[in-house]
Structures are given as structure tokens and as C-alpha cells.
mmCIF file of C-alpha atoms and ligand atoms in Angstrom:
data_model
loop_
_atom_site.group_PDB
_atom_site.id
_atom_site.type_symbol
_atom_site.label_atom_id
_atom_site.label_comp_id
_atom_site.label_asym_id
_atom_site.label_seq_id
_atom_site.Cartn_x
_atom_site.Cartn_y
_atom_site.Cartn_z
ATOM 1 C CA UNK A 209 -2.351 -2.000 -24.317
ATOM 2 C CA UNK A 210 -3.409 -3.205 -20.297
ATOM 3 C CA UNK A 211 -0.496 -3.487 -17.623
ATOM 4 C CA UNK A 212 -0.085 -7.102 -16.953
ATOM 5 C CA UNK A 213 1.634 -7.813 -13.272
ATOM 6 C CA UNK A 214 3.940 -10.607 -14.208
ATOM 7 C CA UNK A 215 6.776 -10.298 -10.759
ATOM 8 C CA UNK A 216 6.209 -10.010 -7.784
ATOM 9 C CA UNK A 217 8.529 -8.760 -4.512
ATOM 10 C CA UNK A 218 8.664 -8.094 -1.095
ATOM 11 C CA UNK A 219 11.319 -6.849 1.409
ATOM 12 C CA UNK A 220 10.284 -6.050 5.390
ATOM 13 C CA UNK A 221 13.975 -5.641 7.783
ATOM 14 C CA UNK A 222 14.448 -8.683 9.974
ATOM 15 C CA UNK A 223 14.389 -6.106 13.347
ATOM 16 C CA UNK A 224 10.763 -5.416 14.661
ATOM 17 C CA UNK A 225 9.008 -4.501 17.628
ATOM 18 C CA UNK A 226 6.149 -6.020 19.029
ATOM 19 C CA UNK A 227 3.217 -4.599 20.814
ATOM 20 C CA UNK A 228 4.571 -5.265 24.014
ATOM 21 C CA UNK A 229 7.700 -3.110 23.298
ATOM 22 C CA UNK A 230 5.799 -0.425 22.207
ATOM 23 C CA UNK A 231 4.939 -1.309 26.102
ATOM 24 C CA UNK A 232 8.065 -0.315 27.631
ATOM 25 C CA UNK A 233 7.850 3.031 24.959
ATOM 26 C CA UNK A 234 4.148 4.884 26.020
ATOM 27 C CA UNK A 235 1.580 4.375 28.108
ATOM 28 C CA UNK A 236 -0.229 1.086 26.040
ATOM 29 C CA UNK A 237 -1.241 -2.555 25.577
ATOM 30 C CA UNK A 238 -0.804 -5.538 23.674
ATOM 31 C CA UNK A 239 -4.951 -6.129 24.347
ATOM 32 C CA UNK A 240 -5.723 -2.319 22.935
ATOM 33 C CA UNK A 241 -3.269 -2.186 20.065
ATOM 34 C CA UNK A 242 -4.886 -5.555 19.033
ATOM 35 C CA UNK A 243 -8.126 -4.749 19.172
ATOM 36 C CA UNK A 244 -8.505 -1.251 17.938
ATOM 37 C CA UNK A 245 -6.169 -1.827 14.972
ATOM 38 C CA UNK A 246 -5.689 -5.980 14.737
ATOM 39 C CA UNK A 247 -1.759 -5.137 14.688
ATOM 40 C CA UNK A 248 1.023 -7.368 16.880
ATOM 41 C CA UNK A 249 3.900 -6.297 15.618
ATOM 42 C CA UNK A 250 5.462 -4.087 12.848
ATOM 43 C CA UNK A 251 9.157 -4.284 11.101
ATOM 44 C CA UNK A 252 11.374 -1.293 12.095
ATOM 45 C CA UNK A 253 14.414 -0.170 8.680
ATOM 46 C CA UNK A 254 17.730 -0.112 11.401
ATOM 47 C CA UNK A 255 20.551 -0.455 8.575
ATOM 48 C CA UNK A 256 17.768 -0.799 5.916
ATOM 49 C CA UNK A 257 16.740 2.768 4.416
ATOM 50 C CA UNK A 258 13.937 3.694 1.846
ATOM 51 C CA UNK A 259 15.943 2.420 -0.770
ATOM 52 C CA UNK A 260 18.210 -0.178 0.343
ATOM 53 C CA UNK A 261 13.962 -2.327 0.520
ATOM 54 C CA UNK A 262 12.839 -1.306 -2.469
ATOM 55 C CA UNK A 263 15.779 -2.919 -4.109
ATOM 56 C CA UNK A 264 15.172 -5.400 -2.657
ATOM 57 C CA UNK A 265 11.782 -5.614 -3.374
ATOM 58 C CA UNK A 266 12.434 -5.331 -7.064
ATOM 59 C CA UNK A 267 15.208 -7.416 -7.610
ATOM 60 C CA UNK A 268 13.147 -9.859 -6.187
ATOM 61 C CA UNK A 269 10.075 -8.737 -8.725
ATOM 62 C CA UNK A 270 12.460 -8.705 -11.639
ATOM 63 C CA UNK A 271 13.462 -12.220 -11.192
ATOM 64 C CA UNK A 272 9.870 -13.594 -10.247
ATOM 65 C CA UNK A 273 8.851 -12.240 -13.261
ATOM 66 C CA UNK A 274 11.664 -13.350 -15.150
ATOM 67 C CA UNK A 275 12.127 -9.087 -16.014
ATOM 68 C CA UNK A 276 15.540 -8.387 -17.300
ATOM 69 C CA UNK A 277 16.892 -5.220 -15.479
ATOM 70 C CA UNK A 278 17.322 -3.646 -18.673
ATOM 71 C CA UNK A 279 14.419 -4.218 -20.455
ATOM 72 C CA UNK A 280 12.376 -2.182 -17.385
ATOM 73 C CA UNK A 281 11.552 1.414 -19.404
ATOM 74 C CA UNK A 282 9.687 3.048 -15.980
ATOM 75 C CA UNK A 283 11.040 2.854 -12.194
ATOM 76 C CA UNK A 284 8.119 4.783 -10.168
ATOM 77 C CA UNK A 285 8.818 4.537 -7.011
ATOM 78 C CA UNK A 286 6.142 5.198 -4.204
ATOM 79 C CA UNK A 287 7.478 7.466 -1.334
ATOM 80 C CA UNK A 288 6.474 9.743 1.823
ATOM 81 C CA UNK A 289 10.051 8.478 3.046
ATOM 82 C CA UNK A 290 12.587 8.851 0.800
ATOM 83 C CA UNK A 291 15.828 9.043 2.330
ATOM 84 C CA UNK A 292 17.221 11.869 0.874
ATOM 85 C CA UNK A 293 14.817 14.738 -1.293
ATOM 86 C CA UNK A 294 17.585 14.616 -4.149
ATOM 87 C CA UNK A 295 18.313 12.174 -6.259
ATOM 88 C CA UNK A 296 14.761 10.493 -6.965
ATOM 89 C CA UNK A 297 14.360 7.234 -4.479
ATOM 90 C CA UNK A 298 13.529 5.859 -8.230
ATOM 91 C CA UNK A 299 17.369 7.144 -9.392
ATOM 92 C CA UNK A 300 18.571 6.112 -6.522
ATOM 93 C CA UNK A 301 16.841 2.383 -7.426
ATOM 94 C CA UNK A 302 17.685 2.472 -11.065
ATOM 95 C CA UNK A 303 21.644 2.420 -10.357
ATOM 96 C CA UNK A 304 21.789 -0.081 -7.712
ATOM 97 C CA UNK A 305 19.613 -2.369 -10.468
ATOM 98 C CA UNK A 306 21.025 -1.417 -13.449
ATOM 99 C CA UNK A 307 18.490 -0.486 -14.723
ATOM 100 C CA UNK A 308 19.624 1.816 -17.515
ATOM 101 C CA UNK A 309 17.286 2.190 -19.902
ATOM 102 C CA UNK A 310 14.843 3.252 -17.192
ATOM 103 C CA UNK A 311 13.010 6.565 -16.850
ATOM 104 C CA UNK A 312 12.951 7.167 -12.699
ATOM 105 C CA UNK A 313 10.785 9.148 -10.828
ATOM 106 C CA UNK A 314 8.914 9.376 -8.067
ATOM 107 C CA UNK A 315 4.790 10.264 -6.573
ATOM 108 C CA UNK A 316 4.070 10.920 -3.114
ATOM 109 C CA UNK A 317 0.295 10.047 -2.293
ATOM 110 C CA UNK A 318 1.363 9.013 0.666
ATOM 111 C CA UNK A 319 -1.154 5.398 1.956
ATOM 112 C CA UNK A 320 -3.025 5.771 -1.415
ATOM 113 C CA UNK A 321 0.359 5.889 -3.273
ATOM 114 C CA UNK A 322 1.052 2.796 -4.374
ATOM 115 C CA UNK A 323 -2.099 2.476 -6.745
ATOM 116 C CA UNK A 324 -1.703 6.219 -7.965
ATOM 117 C CA UNK A 325 2.130 4.607 -8.788
ATOM 118 C CA UNK A 326 0.543 1.660 -10.068
ATOM 119 C CA UNK A 327 -2.550 3.666 -11.983
ATOM 120 C CA UNK A 328 0.086 5.893 -13.908
ATOM 121 C CA UNK A 329 2.303 3.138 -14.833
ATOM 122 C CA UNK A 330 -1.164 2.211 -16.430
ATOM 123 C CA UNK A 331 -1.860 5.160 -18.270
ATOM 124 C CA UNK A 332 1.546 4.890 -19.470
ATOM 125 C CA UNK A 333 1.197 1.177 -20.709
ATOM 126 C CA UNK A 334 -1.993 2.144 -22.561
ATOM 127 C CA UNK A 335 -1.038 5.034 -24.481
ATOM 128 C CA UNK A 336 1.561 3.171 -26.276
ATOM 129 C CA UNK A 337 4.707 5.269 -24.485
ATOM 130 C CA UNK A 338 6.705 1.848 -22.273
ATOM 131 C CA UNK A 339 5.959 -1.443 -22.076
ATOM 132 C CA UNK A 340 7.641 -2.931 -19.150
ATOM 133 C CA UNK A 341 7.491 -1.042 -15.908
ATOM 134 C CA UNK A 342 8.485 -1.069 -12.509
ATOM 135 C CA UNK A 343 6.621 0.370 -9.693
ATOM 136 C CA UNK A 344 7.645 -0.022 -5.645
ATOM 137 C CA UNK A 345 6.466 1.025 -2.863
ATOM 138 C CA UNK A 346 8.794 1.791 -0.036
ATOM 139 C CA UNK A 347 8.771 3.290 2.937
ATOM 140 C CA UNK A 348 10.537 3.891 6.069
ATOM 141 C CA UNK A 349 8.081 5.169 8.198
ATOM 142 C CA UNK A 350 9.817 4.547 11.999
ATOM 143 C CA UNK A 351 12.332 7.987 11.025
ATOM 144 C CA UNK A 352 9.023 10.175 11.056
ATOM 145 C CA UNK A 353 6.621 8.509 13.798
ATOM 146 C CA UNK A 354 6.694 10.264 17.555
ATOM 147 C CA UNK A 355 8.059 7.403 19.052
ATOM 148 C CA UNK A 356 6.216 9.231 21.965
ATOM 149 C CA UNK A 357 2.820 10.257 20.598
ATOM 150 C CA UNK A 358 1.208 6.060 21.049
ATOM 151 C CA UNK A 359 -1.810 7.652 18.510
ATOM 152 C CA UNK A 360 0.073 6.967 15.971
ATOM 153 C CA UNK A 361 3.673 5.454 16.889
ATOM 154 C CA UNK A 362 1.497 2.042 17.407
ATOM 155 C CA UNK A 363 -0.044 2.170 13.536
ATOM 156 C CA UNK A 364 2.961 2.492 11.650
ATOM 157 C CA UNK A 365 5.862 0.123 9.847
ATOM 158 C CA UNK A 366 9.070 0.228 7.427
ATOM 159 C CA UNK A 367 9.237 -2.337 4.304
ATOM 160 C CA UNK A 368 8.598 -2.026 0.726
ATOM 161 C CA UNK A 369 6.947 -4.373 -2.521
ATOM 162 C CA UNK A 370 6.817 -4.290 -5.963
ATOM 163 C CA UNK A 371 5.124 -5.125 -9.207
ATOM 164 C CA UNK A 372 6.407 -5.572 -12.960
ATOM 165 C CA UNK A 373 3.842 -4.913 -15.432
ATOM 166 C CA UNK A 374 3.834 -5.944 -18.969
ATOM 167 C CA UNK A 375 2.036 -4.244 -22.096
ATOM 168 C CA UNK A 376 -0.260 -7.267 -23.427
ATOM 169 C CA UNK A 377 -3.471 -6.653 -25.639
ATOM 170 C CA UNK A 378 -5.903 -8.356 -23.310
ATOM 171 C CA UNK A 379 -6.797 -7.968 -20.062
ATOM 172 C CA UNK A 380 -9.085 -5.860 -18.021
ATOM 173 C CA UNK A 381 -7.905 -2.364 -15.623
ATOM 174 C CA UNK A 382 -9.878 -0.034 -14.585
ATOM 175 C CA UNK A 383 -9.777 2.406 -12.111
ATOM 176 C CA UNK A 384 -11.967 5.777 -9.729
ATOM 177 C CA UNK A 385 -9.437 8.218 -7.929
ATOM 178 C CA UNK A 386 -9.763 10.901 -5.610
ATOM 179 C CA UNK A 387 -8.161 13.597 -3.714
ATOM 180 C CA UNK A 388 -9.462 16.132 -1.000
ATOM 181 C CA UNK A 389 -7.403 18.660 -0.073
ATOM 182 C CA UNK A 390 -9.895 20.655 1.855
ATOM 183 C CA UNK A 391 -9.071 17.910 4.346
ATOM 184 C CA UNK A 392 -5.027 17.666 4.432
ATOM 185 C CA UNK A 393 -4.809 18.655 8.146
ATOM 186 C CA UNK A 394 -6.552 15.230 8.828
ATOM 187 C CA UNK A 395 -3.150 13.927 8.448
ATOM 188 C CA UNK A 396 0.018 15.822 8.544
ATOM 189 C CA UNK A 397 4.438 15.226 8.612
ATOM 190 C CA UNK A 398 6.109 18.873 7.795
ATOM 191 C CA UNK A 399 10.010 17.793 5.563
ATOM 192 C CA UNK A 400 11.574 18.498 8.918
ATOM 193 C CA UNK A 401 8.793 16.893 11.856
ATOM 194 C CA UNK A 402 6.696 13.524 12.411
ATOM 195 C CA UNK A 403 3.179 12.438 11.173
ATOM 196 C CA UNK A 404 0.400 14.168 13.465
ATOM 197 C CA UNK A 405 -2.895 12.441 12.752
ATOM 198 C CA UNK A 406 -6.467 12.413 13.828
ATOM 199 C CA UNK A 407 -6.914 8.873 14.126
ATOM 200 C CA UNK A 408 -11.173 9.155 13.943
ATOM 201 C CA UNK A 409 -11.749 11.333 11.392
ATOM 202 C CA UNK A 410 -9.433 9.502 8.980
ATOM 203 C CA UNK A 411 -10.810 6.647 10.089
ATOM 204 C CA UNK A 412 -14.686 7.525 9.589
ATOM 205 C CA UNK A 413 -13.280 8.869 6.173
ATOM 206 C CA UNK A 414 -11.855 5.249 5.287
ATOM 207 C CA UNK A 415 -15.296 3.487 6.117
ATOM 208 C CA UNK A 416 -16.926 6.148 4.108
ATOM 209 C CA UNK A 417 -14.848 6.262 0.908
ATOM 210 C CA UNK A 418 -13.839 3.261 0.796
ATOM 211 C CA UNK A 419 -16.195 1.403 -0.217
ATOM 212 C CA UNK A 420 -17.985 4.479 -2.084
ATOM 213 C CA UNK A 421 -15.171 4.427 -4.518
ATOM 214 C CA UNK A 422 -15.174 0.284 -5.328
ATOM 215 C CA UNK A 423 -18.627 0.620 -6.106
ATOM 216 C CA UNK A 424 -18.490 3.450 -8.672
ATOM 217 C CA UNK A 425 -15.709 1.483 -10.211
ATOM 218 C CA UNK A 426 -17.590 -1.528 -10.295
ATOM 219 C CA UNK A 427 -20.685 -0.380 -11.642
ATOM 220 C CA UNK A 428 -18.044 1.861 -14.584
ATOM 221 C CA UNK A 429 -17.291 -2.340 -14.963
ATOM 222 C CA UNK A 430 -20.515 -3.571 -14.390
ATOM 223 C CA UNK A 431 -19.077 -6.255 -11.994
ATOM 224 C CA UNK A 432 -21.176 -6.825 -8.678
ATOM 225 C CA UNK A 433 -19.206 -6.943 -5.971
ATOM 226 C CA UNK A 434 -19.542 -11.203 -5.539
ATOM 227 C CA UNK A 435 -17.303 -10.659 -9.371
ATOM 228 C CA UNK A 436 -14.381 -9.759 -7.640
ATOM 229 C CA UNK A 437 -11.864 -12.074 -5.836
ATOM 230 C CA UNK A 438 -9.957 -10.505 -3.727
ATOM 231 C CA UNK A 439 -10.579 -6.653 -1.983
ATOM 232 C CA UNK A 440 -7.003 -5.772 -2.044
ATOM 233 C CA UNK A 441 -6.681 -2.670 1.088
ATOM 234 C CA UNK A 442 -4.412 -0.423 1.646
ATOM 235 C CA UNK A 443 -3.699 -2.017 5.370
ATOM 236 C CA UNK A 444 -4.082 0.846 7.970
ATOM 237 C CA UNK A 445 -6.752 -0.970 10.282
ATOM 238 C CA UNK A 446 -8.482 -3.888 10.703
ATOM 239 C CA UNK A 447 -11.550 -2.134 12.008
ATOM 240 C CA UNK A 448 -11.089 0.138 8.309
ATOM 241 C CA UNK A 449 -11.238 -3.334 5.861
ATOM 242 C CA UNK A 450 -13.777 -5.124 8.682
ATOM 243 C CA UNK A 451 -16.573 -1.929 8.103
ATOM 244 C CA UNK A 452 -15.960 -2.229 4.461
ATOM 245 C CA UNK A 453 -16.749 -5.692 3.698
ATOM 246 C CA UNK A 454 -19.598 -5.076 5.800
ATOM 247 C CA UNK A 455 -20.533 -2.233 4.082
ATOM 248 C CA UNK A 456 -19.988 -3.471 0.548
ATOM 249 C CA UNK A 457 -21.820 -6.766 2.323
ATOM 250 C CA UNK A 458 -18.839 -9.269 0.775
ATOM 251 C CA UNK A 459 -17.517 -12.014 3.516
ATOM 252 C CA UNK A 460 -14.293 -11.231 4.269
ATOM 253 C CA UNK A 461 -12.512 -13.675 3.678
ATOM 254 C CA UNK A 462 -12.020 -12.590 -0.026
ATOM 255 C CA UNK A 463 -10.225 -9.939 1.943
ATOM 256 C CA UNK A 464 -6.912 -11.004 2.911
ATOM 257 C CA UNK A 465 -5.018 -8.565 5.840
ATOM 258 C CA UNK A 466 -1.600 -8.678 7.143
ATOM 259 C CA UNK A 467 -1.156 -5.956 8.774
ATOM 260 C CA UNK A 468 -0.747 -7.559 12.132
ATOM 261 C CA UNK A 469 2.549 -8.896 11.173
ATOM 262 C CA UNK A 470 4.051 -5.557 9.692
ATOM 263 C CA UNK A 471 1.199 -2.421 10.590
ATOM 264 C CA UNK A 472 0.607 0.033 8.695
ATOM 265 C CA UNK A 473 3.326 0.152 5.837
ATOM 266 C CA UNK A 474 1.964 3.225 3.623
ATOM 267 C CA UNK A 475 2.490 2.965 -0.321
ATOM 268 C CA UNK A 476 4.583 -0.670 0.382
ATOM 269 C CA UNK A 477 1.155 -2.031 1.969
ATOM 270 C CA UNK A 478 -0.591 -3.039 -1.018
ATOM 271 C CA UNK A 479 2.342 -4.941 -3.112
ATOM 272 C CA UNK A 480 3.381 -6.728 0.278
ATOM 273 C CA UNK A 481 0.393 -7.792 0.249
ATOM 274 C CA UNK A 482 0.286 -9.082 -3.478
ATOM 275 C CA UNK A 483 3.210 -10.622 -2.690
ATOM 276 C CA UNK A 484 2.764 -12.678 -0.294
ATOM 277 C CA UNK A 485 -1.025 -13.503 -1.787
ATOM 278 C CA UNK A 486 0.981 -14.885 -5.040
ATOM 279 C CA UNK A 487 3.193 -16.752 -3.042
ATOM 280 C CA UNK A 488 0.542 -19.023 -1.194
ATOM 281 C CA UNK A 489 -0.717 -19.616 -4.673
ATOM 282 C CA UNK A 490 -4.453 -18.336 -4.415
ATOM 283 C CA UNK A 491 -3.400 -16.397 -7.307
ATOM 284 C CA UNK A 492 -4.669 -17.393 -10.256
ATOM 285 C CA UNK A 493 -4.968 -16.217 -14.210
ATOM 286 C CA UNK A 494 -8.462 -14.890 -14.463
ATOM 287 C CA UNK A 495 -9.334 -13.472 -11.588
ATOM 288 C CA UNK A 496 -10.299 -10.327 -10.379
ATOM 289 C CA UNK A 497 -9.044 -8.119 -8.316
ATOM 290 C CA UNK A 498 -9.506 -4.736 -6.980
ATOM 291 C CA UNK A 499 -6.569 -2.804 -5.503
ATOM 292 C CA UNK A 500 -7.824 -0.126 -2.530
ATOM 293 C CA UNK A 501 -5.690 2.909 -0.513
ATOM 294 C CA UNK A 502 -6.325 5.967 1.145
ATOM 295 C CA UNK A 503 -5.003 8.770 3.531
ATOM 296 C CA UNK A 504 -3.259 11.922 3.374
ATOM 297 C CA UNK A 505 -3.855 14.508 1.461
ATOM 298 C CA UNK A 506 -6.457 13.018 1.626
ATOM 299 C CA UNK A 507 -6.626 10.786 -1.238
ATOM 300 C CA UNK A 508 -8.587 7.579 -2.178
ATOM 301 C CA UNK A 509 -9.190 4.995 -4.983
ATOM 302 C CA UNK A 510 -9.820 1.984 -6.481
ATOM 303 C CA UNK A 511 -8.092 0.035 -9.483
ATOM 304 C CA UNK A 512 -9.228 -3.685 -10.929
ATOM 305 C CA UNK A 513 -6.664 -6.175 -12.320
ATOM 306 C CA UNK A 514 -6.794 -8.764 -14.110
ATOM 307 C CA UNK A 515 -4.556 -11.630 -12.372
HETATM 308 O O1 LIG B 948 -3.173 5.055 6.268
HETATM 309 C C1 LIG B 948 -4.070 5.494 6.652
HETATM 310 C C2 LIG B 948 -3.345 6.504 7.985
HETATM 311 N N1 LIG B 948 -4.226 6.703 9.275
HETATM 312 C C3 LIG B 948 -4.673 5.684 9.662
HETATM 313 O O2 LIG B 948 -5.864 5.047 8.743
HETATM 314 C C4 LIG B 948 -6.262 5.830 11.000
HETATM 315 C C5 LIG B 948 -7.667 5.261 11.107
HETATM 316 N N2 LIG B 948 -7.630 5.723 12.397
HETATM 317 C C6 LIG B 948 -7.618 4.967 13.632
HETATM 318 O O3 LIG B 948 -7.514 3.142 13.159
HETATM 319 C C7 LIG B 948 -8.160 4.453 15.154
HETATM 320 O O4 LIG B 948 -8.107 5.457 14.677
HETATM 321 C C8 LIG B 948 -7.110 4.407 16.127
HETATM 322 C C9 LIG B 948 -6.886 3.080 16.100
HETATM 323 C C10 LIG B 948 -6.269 5.663 15.773
HETATM 324 C C11 LIG B 948 -7.659 5.160 17.102
HETATM 325 O O5 LIG B 948 -8.072 4.304 17.489
HETATM 326 P P1 LIG B 948 -9.914 4.010 17.998
HETATM 327 O O6 LIG B 948 -10.621 3.704 18.580
HETATM 328 O O7 LIG B 948 -10.215 5.720 17.252
HETATM 329 O O8 LIG B 948 -9.162 5.368 19.504
HETATM 330 P P2 LIG B 948 -9.794 7.401 20.412
HETATM 331 O O9 LIG B 948 -8.534 7.440 19.460
HETATM 332 O O10 LIG B 948 -10.903 6.902 19.646
HETATM 333 O O11 LIG B 948 -9.167 6.672 21.310
HETATM 334 C C12 LIG B 948 -9.788 5.458 22.614
HETATM 335 C C13 LIG B 948 -8.673 5.587 23.663
HETATM 336 C C14 LIG B 948 -8.497 7.180 24.017
HETATM 337 O O12 LIG B 948 -8.500 7.768 25.160
HETATM 338 P P3 LIG B 948 -9.894 8.293 25.985
HETATM 339 O O13 LIG B 948 -9.448 9.842 25.411
HETATM 340 O O14 LIG B 948 -10.714 8.079 25.896
HETATM 341 O O15 LIG B 948 -9.264 8.381 27.541
HETATM 342 C C15 LIG B 948 -6.992 7.723 23.696
HETATM 343 O O16 LIG B 948 -6.703 8.602 24.233
HETATM 344 O O17 LIG B 948 -7.699 5.888 23.417
HETATM 345 C C16 LIG B 948 -6.911 5.866 23.645
HETATM 346 N N3 LIG B 948 -5.765 6.097 22.865
HETATM 347 C C17 LIG B 948 -4.554 4.446 23.714
HETATM 348 N N4 LIG B 948 -4.866 3.605 24.586
HETATM 349 C C18 LIG B 948 -3.765 3.074 24.366
HETATM 350 C C19 LIG B 948 -5.074 6.224 21.800
HETATM 351 N N5 LIG B 948 -4.039 5.547 21.730
HETATM 352 C C20 LIG B 948 -4.020 4.747 22.546
HETATM 353 C C21 LIG B 948 -2.595 3.172 22.334
HETATM 354 N N6 LIG B 948 -2.806 3.153 23.790
HETATM 355 N N7 LIG B 948 -2.196 3.378 22.155
#
């Protein structure tokens, strides 16, 4: 059994902050932010929360996959910015969707969170325990950002993305995943505090570890980088994506990006991007996709999916 993605959804709150808006908040400039990150604006949840955004993305994914909420057996939510610690976000989403049969829990692997939740869903499907799984990445990072810290506040945004997986006999899937708690101090946030980051260290880690784990994945599957139709990377920084393309020697066109519009939405970034790719009609049956995530922990990994 392999989980095949049958539906996708995404939601970003209507209010956004442009780089020019941030020029009024910290000592920065549109030029600096664009050149160093590729980001032009980020959406900010004013009325929404991690729960409401997750519900909106999930409803779209279920409708789009023609899956009845009552058919969902497992809901996995990846988030570092829940509205409440208890109950878990997944249970709150379940209530609002009416997915009464589902088992629900949250997981936190920071910006690699969607990838880890996706792998967890695949493991359950592969074991035969569940056949229909909803995986959501949702983040209200604006509440974890220190709006006086120009090193971090320009990077992050709010939003949610969701996919529905159904177990099928045919299809391709494999994964690599890694964690290194020894380097955890590079990117931290206390439960009562704000995000703190050594940007240069995270940057160095990302440009080294992402190509390495993608190569590891390709070797496991005996594939070459040119066999992959699209690399769907966590959207943290345009320069990180460009560095990965160079190290893998793959043209940039095969690395779709949307961080100009959303900034870094942590565990929501991969499913939001995937949903946009689906809406644009660029995903065709049989295409091979590599998802790759990286972030605090440190945690990183890559997964191969057949569309
Ligand atoms: O999901 C994973 C989460 N994190 C990441 O992916 C972040 C990875 N790291 C990065 O994306 C980059 O390191 C940043 C975009 C955060 C920073 O870019 P950088 O090229 O590594 O800049 P830097 O930290 O080396 O700083 C260069 C200069 C410094 O000034 P001095 O010391 O050279 O005078 C900073 O103080 O740029 C300054 N600076 C800024 N200037 C204007 C830092 N932030 C800003 C800012 N506007 N917003």
C-alpha cells in the first residue's frame, strides 16, 4: 500500500505585510529583503488562528479530493504555533470538519514538520492501519515573531496547506529523514518567548543537508536528479533554493517557488506550494516529485512521491 495524494488545499489570511510595511517597523529595506531572501510580502493572521486556517485548507483538500469528512481515519497536524496547547489542533480541526471517525494528533518538527507528518501518514497507510489520511501544515508565526528583530521578522508568514492521502496498491514512495539535536540552539523559541535564530548557521546547514538528503533518497530509489519532474522544497529563502539547484545540477525551473508571496510559513510551505502547482495544472499523473524540508531541531529530510 502507498498513500496517493487525491486532494490538496491551501489558505492564507487576507491581510499581508509588504517589505515596505516592514520598513516602518525595523531598520530594513525592500531591496535588502528581496536580495537576501526573495520575499516581497507575507500574510498575517488577524482574525484567523492555526485552527481556522487549517480547517479552511482541509475543507478545500477534502472537496478537491472528493472525500467525505466522515471517511477520514487519521488527521495529522504539523504546527509550531497552535492556538492552544490542549486540545491538540488536529482534534479542533476534526470537530469543525465533522470528521467523527478520525484519530487525531499534532506533531512538531518545525519547518520539516509537514514532511515528517507526510512520512508518518505514509507509514500508517503502508502498515494497513489507516487508508484515508488528512495531513495539514498550519502556522500563525506572526505571533512567535519578535517584531523588533530585523534578522527574523522579515522572514516569516502565516498560512495553512493540506493534502488528503488514500491508500492504493500502486504508486511510488520513499523517504529519508534526519535530526541533530546537538545543533538545536541555532533556531529556538520558548513556549513563552519569540523565535531566535542564527541565520548564517541555518543557511549553511540548509544548503549542505538538503542536497545530501535528496541524493540519499535518489540513490535509494536508483533515480537520477534529472528523473525528477519537480523538487518541492520548504520555502525559506530563494538563495537556499538556488544553492540546492546548483549542488544537484538541476535547472531552477524544476524548483517551483512562492516565497515572494508568503515568506517562510514553516510547516505550511510545502502543501501551499503543492496546492498552487496543482491549481496551475502543471502536475500530471505519473510525475515524480521530491519534497524536501529542513529547519529547527535541527531536522531535515526528503520524500519521493508519484503524482
Ligand atoms: O525554515 C528555516 C528557517 N530559517 C532559515 O531558513 C534562515 C536561513 N538564513 C537566511 O535565510 C539568511 O541567513 C538571512 C536571510 C536570515 C540573513 O541573510 P545573510 O545574508 O545571512 O545576512 P547576515 O545575517 O550575514 O547579515 C548581514 C548584514 C548584517 O549587518 P552587518 O553585521 O554586516 O553590519 C545584519 O545585521 O545584514 C544585516 N541585516 C539586515 N539588514 C537589513 C540582518 N537583517 C537585516 C534586515 N535588513 N532585515
